[in-house]
Short mmCIF file of C-alpha atoms and ligand atoms in Angstrom, two decimals:
data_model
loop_
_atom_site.label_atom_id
_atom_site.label_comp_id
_atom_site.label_asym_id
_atom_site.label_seq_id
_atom_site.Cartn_x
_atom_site.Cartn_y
_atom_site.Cartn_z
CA UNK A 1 0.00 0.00 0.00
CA UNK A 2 0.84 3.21 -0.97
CA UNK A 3 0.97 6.74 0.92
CA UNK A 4 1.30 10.02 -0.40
CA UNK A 5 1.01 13.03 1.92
CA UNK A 6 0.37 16.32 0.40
CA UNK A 7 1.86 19.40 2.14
CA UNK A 8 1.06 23.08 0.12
CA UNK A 9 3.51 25.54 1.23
CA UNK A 10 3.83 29.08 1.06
CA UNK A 11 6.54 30.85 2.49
CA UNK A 12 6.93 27.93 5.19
CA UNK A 13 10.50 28.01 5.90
CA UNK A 14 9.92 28.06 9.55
CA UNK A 15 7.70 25.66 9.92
CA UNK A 16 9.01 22.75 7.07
CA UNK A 17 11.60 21.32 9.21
CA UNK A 18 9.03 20.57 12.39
CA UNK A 19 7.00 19.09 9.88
CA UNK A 20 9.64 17.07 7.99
CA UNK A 21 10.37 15.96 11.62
CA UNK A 22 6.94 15.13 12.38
CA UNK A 23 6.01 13.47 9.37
CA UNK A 24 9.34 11.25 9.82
CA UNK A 25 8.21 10.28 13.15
CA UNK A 26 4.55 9.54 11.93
CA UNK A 27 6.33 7.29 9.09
CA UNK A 28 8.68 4.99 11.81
CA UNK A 29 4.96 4.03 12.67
CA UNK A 30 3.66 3.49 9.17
CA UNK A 31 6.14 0.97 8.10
CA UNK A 32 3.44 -1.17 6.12
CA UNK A 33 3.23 1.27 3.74
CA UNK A 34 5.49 3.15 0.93
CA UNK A 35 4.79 6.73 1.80
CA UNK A 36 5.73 9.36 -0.37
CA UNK A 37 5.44 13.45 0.74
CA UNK A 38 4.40 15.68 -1.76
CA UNK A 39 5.67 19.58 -0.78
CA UNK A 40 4.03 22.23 -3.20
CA UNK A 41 5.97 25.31 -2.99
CA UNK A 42 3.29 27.78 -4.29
CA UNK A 43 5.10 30.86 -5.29
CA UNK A 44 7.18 31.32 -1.91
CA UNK A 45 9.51 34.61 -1.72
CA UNK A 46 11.20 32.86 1.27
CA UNK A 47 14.25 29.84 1.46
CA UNK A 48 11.36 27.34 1.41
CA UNK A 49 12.68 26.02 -2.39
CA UNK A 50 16.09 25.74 -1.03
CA UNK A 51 14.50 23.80 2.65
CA UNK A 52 12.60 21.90 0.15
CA UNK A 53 16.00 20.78 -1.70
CA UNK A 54 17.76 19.55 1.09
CA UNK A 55 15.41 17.38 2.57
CA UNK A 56 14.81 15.98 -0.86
CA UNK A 57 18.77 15.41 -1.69
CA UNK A 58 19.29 13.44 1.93
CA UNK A 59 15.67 11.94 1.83
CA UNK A 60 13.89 10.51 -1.22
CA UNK A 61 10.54 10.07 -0.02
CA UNK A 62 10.50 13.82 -0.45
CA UNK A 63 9.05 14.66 -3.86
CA UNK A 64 8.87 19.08 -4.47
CA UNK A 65 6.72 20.78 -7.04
CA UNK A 66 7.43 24.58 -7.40
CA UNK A 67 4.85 27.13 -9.09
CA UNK A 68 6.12 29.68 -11.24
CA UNK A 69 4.07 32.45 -8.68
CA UNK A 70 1.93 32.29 -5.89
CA UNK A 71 -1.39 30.40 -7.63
CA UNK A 72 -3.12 29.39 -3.92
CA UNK A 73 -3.77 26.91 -2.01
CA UNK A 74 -6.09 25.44 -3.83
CA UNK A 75 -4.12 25.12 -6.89
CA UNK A 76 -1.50 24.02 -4.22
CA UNK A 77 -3.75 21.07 -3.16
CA UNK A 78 -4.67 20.35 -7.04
CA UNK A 79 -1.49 19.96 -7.56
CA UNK A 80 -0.88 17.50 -5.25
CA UNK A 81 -3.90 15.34 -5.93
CA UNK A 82 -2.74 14.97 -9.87
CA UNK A 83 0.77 14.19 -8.76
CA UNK A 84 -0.01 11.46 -5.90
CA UNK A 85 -0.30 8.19 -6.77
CA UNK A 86 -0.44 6.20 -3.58
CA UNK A 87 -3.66 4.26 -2.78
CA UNK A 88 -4.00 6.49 0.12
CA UNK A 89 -3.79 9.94 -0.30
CA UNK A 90 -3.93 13.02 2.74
CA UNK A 91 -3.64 16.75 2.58
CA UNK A 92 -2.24 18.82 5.41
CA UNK A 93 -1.15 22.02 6.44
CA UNK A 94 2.40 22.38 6.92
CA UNK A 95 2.07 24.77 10.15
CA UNK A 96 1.52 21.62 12.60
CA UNK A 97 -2.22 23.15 13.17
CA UNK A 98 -2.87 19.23 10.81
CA UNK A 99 -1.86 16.94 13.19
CA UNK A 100 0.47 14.32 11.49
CA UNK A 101 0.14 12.25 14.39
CA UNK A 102 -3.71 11.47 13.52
CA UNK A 103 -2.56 9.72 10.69
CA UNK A 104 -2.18 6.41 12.74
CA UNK A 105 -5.42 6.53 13.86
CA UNK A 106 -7.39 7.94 10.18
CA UNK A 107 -5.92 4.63 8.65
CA UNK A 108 -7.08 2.46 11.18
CA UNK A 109 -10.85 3.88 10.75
CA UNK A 110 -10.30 3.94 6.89
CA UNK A 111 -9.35 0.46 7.29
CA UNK A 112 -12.26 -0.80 8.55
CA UNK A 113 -13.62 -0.72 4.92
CA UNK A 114 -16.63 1.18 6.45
CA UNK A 115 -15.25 4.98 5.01
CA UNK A 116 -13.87 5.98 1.73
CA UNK A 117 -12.42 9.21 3.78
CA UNK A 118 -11.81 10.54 7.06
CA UNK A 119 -11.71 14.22 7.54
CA UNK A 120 -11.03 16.25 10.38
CA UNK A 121 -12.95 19.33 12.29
CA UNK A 122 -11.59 21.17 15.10
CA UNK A 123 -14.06 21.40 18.03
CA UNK A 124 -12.55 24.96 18.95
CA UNK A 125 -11.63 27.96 17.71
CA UNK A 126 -9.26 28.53 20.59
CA UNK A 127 -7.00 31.72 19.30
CA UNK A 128 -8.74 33.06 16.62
CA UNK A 129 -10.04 36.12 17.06
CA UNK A 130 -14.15 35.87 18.09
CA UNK A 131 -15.16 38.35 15.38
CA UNK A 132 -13.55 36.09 13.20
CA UNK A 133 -15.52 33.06 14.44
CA UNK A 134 -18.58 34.60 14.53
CA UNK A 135 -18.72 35.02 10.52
CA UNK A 136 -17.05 31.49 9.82
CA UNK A 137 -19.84 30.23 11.58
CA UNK A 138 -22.68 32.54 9.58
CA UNK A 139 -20.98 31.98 6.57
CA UNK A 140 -21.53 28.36 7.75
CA UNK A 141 -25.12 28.68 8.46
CA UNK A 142 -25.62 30.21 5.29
CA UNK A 143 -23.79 27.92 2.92
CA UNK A 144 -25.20 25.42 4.28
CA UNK A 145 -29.25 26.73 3.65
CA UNK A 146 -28.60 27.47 0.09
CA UNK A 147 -26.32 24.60 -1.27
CA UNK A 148 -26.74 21.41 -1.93
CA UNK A 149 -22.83 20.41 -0.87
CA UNK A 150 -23.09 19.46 2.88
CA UNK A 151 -19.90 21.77 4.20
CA UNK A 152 -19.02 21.26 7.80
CA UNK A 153 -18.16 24.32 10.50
CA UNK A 154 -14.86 24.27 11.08
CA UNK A 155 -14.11 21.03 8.96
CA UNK A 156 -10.77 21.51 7.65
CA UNK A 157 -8.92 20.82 4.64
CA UNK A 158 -6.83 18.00 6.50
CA UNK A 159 -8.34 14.83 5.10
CA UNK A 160 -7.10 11.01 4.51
CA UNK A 161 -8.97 10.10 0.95
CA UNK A 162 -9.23 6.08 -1.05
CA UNK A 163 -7.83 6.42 -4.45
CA UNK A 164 -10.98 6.37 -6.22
CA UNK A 165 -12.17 9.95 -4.60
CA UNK A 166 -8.63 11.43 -5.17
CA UNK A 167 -9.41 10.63 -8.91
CA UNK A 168 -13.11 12.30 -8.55
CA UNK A 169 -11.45 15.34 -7.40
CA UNK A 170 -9.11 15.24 -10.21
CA UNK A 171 -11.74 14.95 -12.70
CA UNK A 172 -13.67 18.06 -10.94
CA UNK A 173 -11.51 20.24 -13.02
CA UNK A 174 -13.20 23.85 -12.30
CA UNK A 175 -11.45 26.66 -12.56
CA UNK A 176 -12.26 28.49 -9.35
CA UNK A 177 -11.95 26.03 -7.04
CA UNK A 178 -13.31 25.57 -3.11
CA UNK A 179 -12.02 22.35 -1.50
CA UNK A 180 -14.57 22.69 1.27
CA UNK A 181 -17.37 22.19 -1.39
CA UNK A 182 -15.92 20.14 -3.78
CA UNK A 183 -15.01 17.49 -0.78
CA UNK A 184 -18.33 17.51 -0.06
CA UNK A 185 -20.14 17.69 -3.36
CA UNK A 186 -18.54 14.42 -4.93
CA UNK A 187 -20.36 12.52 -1.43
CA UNK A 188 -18.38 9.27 -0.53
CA UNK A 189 -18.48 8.41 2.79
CA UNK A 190 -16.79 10.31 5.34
CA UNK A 191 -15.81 9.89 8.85
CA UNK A 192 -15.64 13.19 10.67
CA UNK A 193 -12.82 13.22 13.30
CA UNK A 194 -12.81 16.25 15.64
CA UNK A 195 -9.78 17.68 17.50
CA UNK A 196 -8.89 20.52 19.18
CA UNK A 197 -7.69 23.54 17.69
CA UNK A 198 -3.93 23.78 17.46
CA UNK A 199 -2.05 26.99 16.46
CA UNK A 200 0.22 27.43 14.69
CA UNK A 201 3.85 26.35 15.63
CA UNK A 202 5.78 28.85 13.33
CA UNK A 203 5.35 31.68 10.71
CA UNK A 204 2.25 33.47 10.35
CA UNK A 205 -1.16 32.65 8.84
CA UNK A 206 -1.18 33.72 4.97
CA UNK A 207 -5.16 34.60 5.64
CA UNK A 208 -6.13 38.15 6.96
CA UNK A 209 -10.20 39.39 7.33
CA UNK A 210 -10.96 40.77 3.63
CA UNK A 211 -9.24 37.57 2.00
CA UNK A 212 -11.82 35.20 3.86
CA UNK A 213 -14.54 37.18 2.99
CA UNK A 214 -13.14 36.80 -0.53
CA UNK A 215 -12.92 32.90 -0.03
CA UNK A 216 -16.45 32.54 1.52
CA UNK A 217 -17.96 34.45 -1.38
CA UNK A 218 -16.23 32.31 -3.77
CA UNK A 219 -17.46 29.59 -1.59
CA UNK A 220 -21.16 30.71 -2.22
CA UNK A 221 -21.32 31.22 -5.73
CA UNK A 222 -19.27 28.29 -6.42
CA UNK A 223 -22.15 25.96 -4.78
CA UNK A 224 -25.29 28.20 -5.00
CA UNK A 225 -27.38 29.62 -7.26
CA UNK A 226 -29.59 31.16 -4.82
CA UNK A 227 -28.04 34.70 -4.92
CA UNK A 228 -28.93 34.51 -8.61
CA UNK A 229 -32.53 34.41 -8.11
CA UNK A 230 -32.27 37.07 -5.16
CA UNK A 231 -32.46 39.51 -7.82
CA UNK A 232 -35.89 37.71 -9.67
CA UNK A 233 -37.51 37.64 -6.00
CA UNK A 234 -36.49 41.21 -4.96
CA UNK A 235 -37.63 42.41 -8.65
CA UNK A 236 -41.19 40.89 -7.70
CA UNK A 237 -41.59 42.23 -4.79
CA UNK A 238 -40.38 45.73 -5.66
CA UNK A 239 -42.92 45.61 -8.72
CA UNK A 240 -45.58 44.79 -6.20
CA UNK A 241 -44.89 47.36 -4.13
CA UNK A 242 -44.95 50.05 -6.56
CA UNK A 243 -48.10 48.91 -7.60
CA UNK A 244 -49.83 49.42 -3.91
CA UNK A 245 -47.75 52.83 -4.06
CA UNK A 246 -49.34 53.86 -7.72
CA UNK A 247 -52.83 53.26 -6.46
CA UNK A 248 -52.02 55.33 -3.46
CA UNK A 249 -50.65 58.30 -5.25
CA UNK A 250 -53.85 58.16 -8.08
CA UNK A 251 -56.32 57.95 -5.06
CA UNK A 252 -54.60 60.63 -3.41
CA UNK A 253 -54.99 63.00 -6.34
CA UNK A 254 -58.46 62.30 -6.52
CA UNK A 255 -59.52 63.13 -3.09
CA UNK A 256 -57.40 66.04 -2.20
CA UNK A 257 -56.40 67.68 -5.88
CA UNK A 258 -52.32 68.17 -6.46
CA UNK A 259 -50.46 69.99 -4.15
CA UNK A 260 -46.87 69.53 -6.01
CA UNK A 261 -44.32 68.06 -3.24
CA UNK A 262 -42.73 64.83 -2.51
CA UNK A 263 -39.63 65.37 -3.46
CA UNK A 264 -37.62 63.78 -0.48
CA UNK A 265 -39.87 61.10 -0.77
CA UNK A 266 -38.66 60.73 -4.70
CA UNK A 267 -35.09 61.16 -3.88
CA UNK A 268 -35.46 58.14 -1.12
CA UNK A 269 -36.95 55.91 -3.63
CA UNK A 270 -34.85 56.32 -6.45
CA UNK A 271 -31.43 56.11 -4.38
CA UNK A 272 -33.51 53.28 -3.05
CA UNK A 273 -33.81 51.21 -6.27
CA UNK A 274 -30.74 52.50 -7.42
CA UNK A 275 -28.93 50.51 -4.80
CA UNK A 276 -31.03 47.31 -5.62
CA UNK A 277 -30.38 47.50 -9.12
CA UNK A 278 -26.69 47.56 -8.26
CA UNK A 279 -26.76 45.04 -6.18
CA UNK A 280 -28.76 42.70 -7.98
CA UNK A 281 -25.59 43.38 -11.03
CA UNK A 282 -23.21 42.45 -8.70
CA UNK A 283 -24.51 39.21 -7.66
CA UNK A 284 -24.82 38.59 -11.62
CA UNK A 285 -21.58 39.77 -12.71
CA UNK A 286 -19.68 37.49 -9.97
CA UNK A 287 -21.40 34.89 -11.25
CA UNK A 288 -20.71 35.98 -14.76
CA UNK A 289 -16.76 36.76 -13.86
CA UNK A 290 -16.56 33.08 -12.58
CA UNK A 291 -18.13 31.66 -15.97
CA UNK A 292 -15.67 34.05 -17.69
CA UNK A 293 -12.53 32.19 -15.94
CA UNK A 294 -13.84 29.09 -16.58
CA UNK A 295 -14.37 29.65 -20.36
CA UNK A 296 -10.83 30.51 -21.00
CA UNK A 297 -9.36 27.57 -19.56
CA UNK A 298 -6.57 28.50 -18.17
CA UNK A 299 -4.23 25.62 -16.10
CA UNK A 300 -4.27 26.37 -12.54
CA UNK A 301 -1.43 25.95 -11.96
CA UNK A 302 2.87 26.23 -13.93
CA UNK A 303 5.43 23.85 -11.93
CA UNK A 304 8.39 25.48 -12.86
CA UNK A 305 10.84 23.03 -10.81
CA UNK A 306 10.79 19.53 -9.54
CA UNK A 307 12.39 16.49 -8.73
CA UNK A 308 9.57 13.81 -9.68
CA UNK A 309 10.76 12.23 -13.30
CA UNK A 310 7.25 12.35 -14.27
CA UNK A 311 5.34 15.41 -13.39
CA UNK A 312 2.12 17.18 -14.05
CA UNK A 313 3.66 20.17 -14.46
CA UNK A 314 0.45 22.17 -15.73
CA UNK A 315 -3.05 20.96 -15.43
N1 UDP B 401 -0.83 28.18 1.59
C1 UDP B 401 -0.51 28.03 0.25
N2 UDP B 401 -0.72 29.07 -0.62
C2 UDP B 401 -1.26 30.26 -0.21
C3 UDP B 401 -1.61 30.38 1.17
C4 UDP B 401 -1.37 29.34 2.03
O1 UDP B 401 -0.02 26.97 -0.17
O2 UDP B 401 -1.43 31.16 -1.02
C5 UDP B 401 -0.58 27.06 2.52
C6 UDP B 401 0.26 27.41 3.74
O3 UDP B 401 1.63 27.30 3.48
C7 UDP B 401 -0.22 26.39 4.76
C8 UDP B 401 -1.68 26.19 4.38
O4 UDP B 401 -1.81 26.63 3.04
O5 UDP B 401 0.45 25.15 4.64
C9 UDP B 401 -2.63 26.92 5.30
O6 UDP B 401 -2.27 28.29 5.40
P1 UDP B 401 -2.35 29.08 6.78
O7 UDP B 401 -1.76 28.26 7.87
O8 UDP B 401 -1.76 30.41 6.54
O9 UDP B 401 -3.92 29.21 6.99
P2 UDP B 401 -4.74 29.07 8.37
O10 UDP B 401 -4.29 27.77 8.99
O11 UDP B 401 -4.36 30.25 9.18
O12 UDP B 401 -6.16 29.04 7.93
MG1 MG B 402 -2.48 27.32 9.49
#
């Protein structure tokens, strides 16, 4: 049986050698299987290449891809999943907050036959900031209402996966791409393991406030159409309202003649439905930007350097 662990790094040179330590130590207890790791350098500006090149010239399990720029994590990850070939394959964070030492257990339940995955959620958000928790779990709530791809709170991207779902994923070739969903959209079965938050153990997180805002509205119009028809509904109900309002200005004019004001009251409206209007174009054109990436094709991601004989380099 075959291993591969997938580690997406950017700017990690901190952190890679507690990793590489851990992940050693994880593999003394693995020694049934053939384990390769799988480090995606995506676009760092720090020595992570050259860390990357010395662990792979004194330790051959160690298999580096490095982008041409910084394309994401997610093109990080997609990387990864085209490269690996083991019969098992896991992602994981290279900050230590994805336990390596889970990995024991997650084959043991995969194992069983019963699960085609196991994934991991953290019970806590222990140091994260609250206002940050407080819209991961809305965005949660809210995902989870208007799509049809069960996605977890606080599931993370740290999952052990069978072969045959590593090769769904590889087939969902989108464009714009949102693990959380896409994990969740192709179905298998999954056994959700919780843990406790860890933080980091070196380096700082590449996220800040306006990015995940970014990331869950990518999340949302990746997996809903809902906002989409936002704009019919609102439309509807304006139209209806205007109505009442017609009848009420006509029956007005009847009963008392035309005294000629109003004109706050026009101002409000039109800023009013100005705003709606604008709002409703936005939803569309997000959802028309998305199609717009997706129609050029593009690869998501350039390897520009590696060490595996036969890469992927651009998919
Ligand atoms: N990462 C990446 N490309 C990016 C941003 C992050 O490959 O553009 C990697 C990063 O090196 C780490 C993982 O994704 O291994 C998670 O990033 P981070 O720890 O910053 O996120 P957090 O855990 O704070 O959500
Ligand atoms: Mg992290």
């Amino acid at each position: 049986m075959k291993l591969s662990l997938i580690i997406p790094c950017f700017n990690e040179e901190v952190a890679l050698p507690f990793i590489y330590e851990e992940l050693v130590k994880v593999s003394a207890q693995l020694a049934e299987y053939e384990i390769e790791y799988l480090f995606i350098n995506d676009g760092s500006t720090d020595r992570t290449l050259t860390v990357l090149k010395e662990l792979a010239s004194s330790d051959d399990r160690v298999k580096y891809y490095s982008f041409s720029r910084n394309f994401g994590k997610e093109a990080a990850m997609y990387a990864g999943f085209c490269n690996a070939d083991g019969d098992y394959v896991a992602v994981m964070d290279a900050d230590l907050q994805d336990p390596p030492s889970l990995l024991p257990q997650m084959l043991e339940i995969i194992n069983t036959g019963e699960y085609d995955s196991v994934a991991t959620r953290r019970v806590n958000r222990e140091g994260e900031p609250p206002i940050r928790s407080f819209f991961a779990r809305q965005f949660y709530k809210i995902i989870n209402k208007i799509s049809d791809a069960d996605i977890v709170d606080g599931a993370r991207d740290f999952r052990l996966m069978k072969r045959e779902m590593v090769d769904a994923i590889v087939e969902l070739n989108e464009y714009n791409r949102f693990s959380k969903g896409i994990f969740g959209w192709i179905g298998f079965r999954t056994y959700w393991l919780s843990y406790q938050n860890v933080e980091r153990i070196a380096g700082e997180t590449k996220w800040n406030f306006w990015k995940l805002f970014k990331y869950a509205i990518d999340g949302i119009v990746n997996f809903s159409q809902v906002p989409l028809s936002l704009a019919s509904y609102g439309g509807v109900l304006l139209t209806f309202v205007s109505f009442i309002a017609i009848i009420f200005v006509i029956v007005r004019r009847l009963i008392w003649g035309d005294p000629v004001n109003g004109w706050a009251s026009l101002v409000c409206i039109i800023t009013f439905i100005g705003g709606i209007q604008l709002f409703c174009m936005g939803i569309m054109g997000q959802y028309l930007s998305k199609t717009y990436l997706e129609t050029k094709k593009r690869p998501h991601y350039i390897v520009a350097e590696t060490n595996d004989e036969e890469p992927i380099k651009i998919k």
